[in-house]
Amino acid sequence: MAFHARHLLGIEPLSPMEITTILDLADRYVDLNRRTVKQSDTLAGMTQINMFFENSTRTQSSFEIAGKRLGADVMNMNMATSSVKKGETLIDTAMTLNAMHPDLLVVRHGASGAVNLLASKVNCAVLNAGDGRHEHPTQALLDALTIRRAKGRIDRLTIAICGDVAHSRVARSNLILLGKMGNNLRLIGPPTLMPSGFAELGATIIEDMREGLKGADVVMMLRLQKERMDGGFIPSMREYYHRYGLDAEKLAYAKPDAIVMHPGPMNRGVEIDGEIADDINRSVIQDQVEMGVAVRMACMDLLARNLRSERGRRIAESYV
Ligand code: NCD
């Protein structure tokens, strides 16, 4: 099995082979999840703790469901009522949990790099469920699985990522993953929402949305992340929708069989028209949610295998 990592902190360190390994295993979990009896004992006896310092609907619930389907004991830390509110640092909280011997720690945090820091302090496998503007690896993997299943491949596609790129860890992880797999990437958005340095990751930056959507196989919309903005990024919501909201007229510039994606949560009427989002012939937004559970099962399964062999090795060494 081509996957030897201790943690899943980002897409950056993964090879195309490792990405393919995760997607292939996730395909098998999609089948399991469609059965009436979804239980497996892959993580039986293991403890998974979910620590979400930022709000989440899809990511947290799918990590919880994924862990439970694999037979782990899953605990959701309620960070709103935890001692973090009393001033305990991230590392102290992590060390406290570490002392309870969890096997998998799923962490979302508002600060870029916080999850990497935490991973360096604990003995278990850490999965990054989104850190600031940095990375959101399981989102990029579930997007890749959705694309691969819809298009039959995950290379040589023209993929347009549109909207608030500047604040988006989803865009960053997707750009890295889809670039590694050999796709033609375009970033579409106003200059105020386009970070510097993204062109170096191999994408073409296009300000005009119609121009950017021409001939695209995949149209990936991003949420306007108002909570990460301190004013002045866009003139008004109306103006933004007019120029960058995905509606039928703009989508007509993409290929006739182009798929529409959005990681959620969606702002209908801001970055996407509600009818497009609900159009089952174009939108794969609900498929993304389904793939999310399978991808998270695959990631935890692979990390648990590595954890078991690492621990097995350590025990064997202690006998020598
Ligand atoms: C994204 C996130 O939290 O980064 N959502 C998600 O995980 N599905 C995107 C967003 O918040 O806009």
PDB file of C-alpha atoms and ligand atoms in Angstrom, residues 58-59 108 136 139 169-170 223 225 263-265, ligand 1:
ATOM      1  CA  ARG A  58     -20.180  18.751   6.884  1.00  0.00           C
ATOM      2  CA  THR A  59     -16.611  18.118   7.949  1.00  0.00           C
ATOM      3  CA  ARG A 108      -9.867  22.231  12.804  1.00  0.00           C
ATOM      4  CA  HIS A 136      -7.999  21.316   4.077  1.00  0.00           C
ATOM      5  CA  GLN A 139     -11.818  18.397   1.205  1.00  0.00           C
ATOM      6  CA  ARG A 169      -7.857  26.657   2.296  1.00  0.00           C
ATOM      7  CA  VAL A 170     -10.120  24.587   0.022  1.00  0.00           C
ATOM      8  CA  ARG A 223     -17.886  30.681  -0.515  1.00  0.00           C
ATOM      9  CA  GLN A 225     -15.619  34.057   3.514  1.00  0.00           C
ATOM     10  CA  PRO A 263     -17.557  22.699  -0.747  1.00  0.00           C
ATOM     11  CA  GLY A 264     -20.391  24.216   1.300  1.00  0.00           C
ATOM     12  CA  PRO A 265     -21.697  26.041   3.166  1.00  0.00           C
TER      13      PRO A 265
HETATM   14  C1  NCD B   1     -14.933  24.888   3.875  1.00  0.00           C
HETATM   15  C2  NCD B   1     -14.014  25.201   5.013  1.00  0.00           C
HETATM   16  O1  NCD B   1     -14.390  25.159   6.174  1.00  0.00           O
HETATM   17  O2  NCD B   1     -12.862  25.485   4.700  1.00  0.00           O
HETATM   18  N1  NCD B   1     -16.053  24.160   4.198  1.00  0.00           N
HETATM   19  C3  NCD B   1     -15.972  22.822   4.342  1.00  0.00           C
HETATM   20  O3  NCD B   1     -15.117  22.288   5.002  1.00  0.00           O
HETATM   21  N2  NCD B   1     -16.883  22.087   3.679  1.00  0.00           N
HETATM   22  C4  NCD B   1     -15.219  26.039   3.035  1.00  0.00           C
HETATM   23  C5  NCD B   1     -15.894  27.235   3.637  1.00  0.00           C
HETATM   24  O4  NCD B   1     -15.990  27.395   4.838  1.00  0.00           O
HETATM   25  O5  NCD B   1     -16.312  28.060   2.827  1.00  0.00           O
END
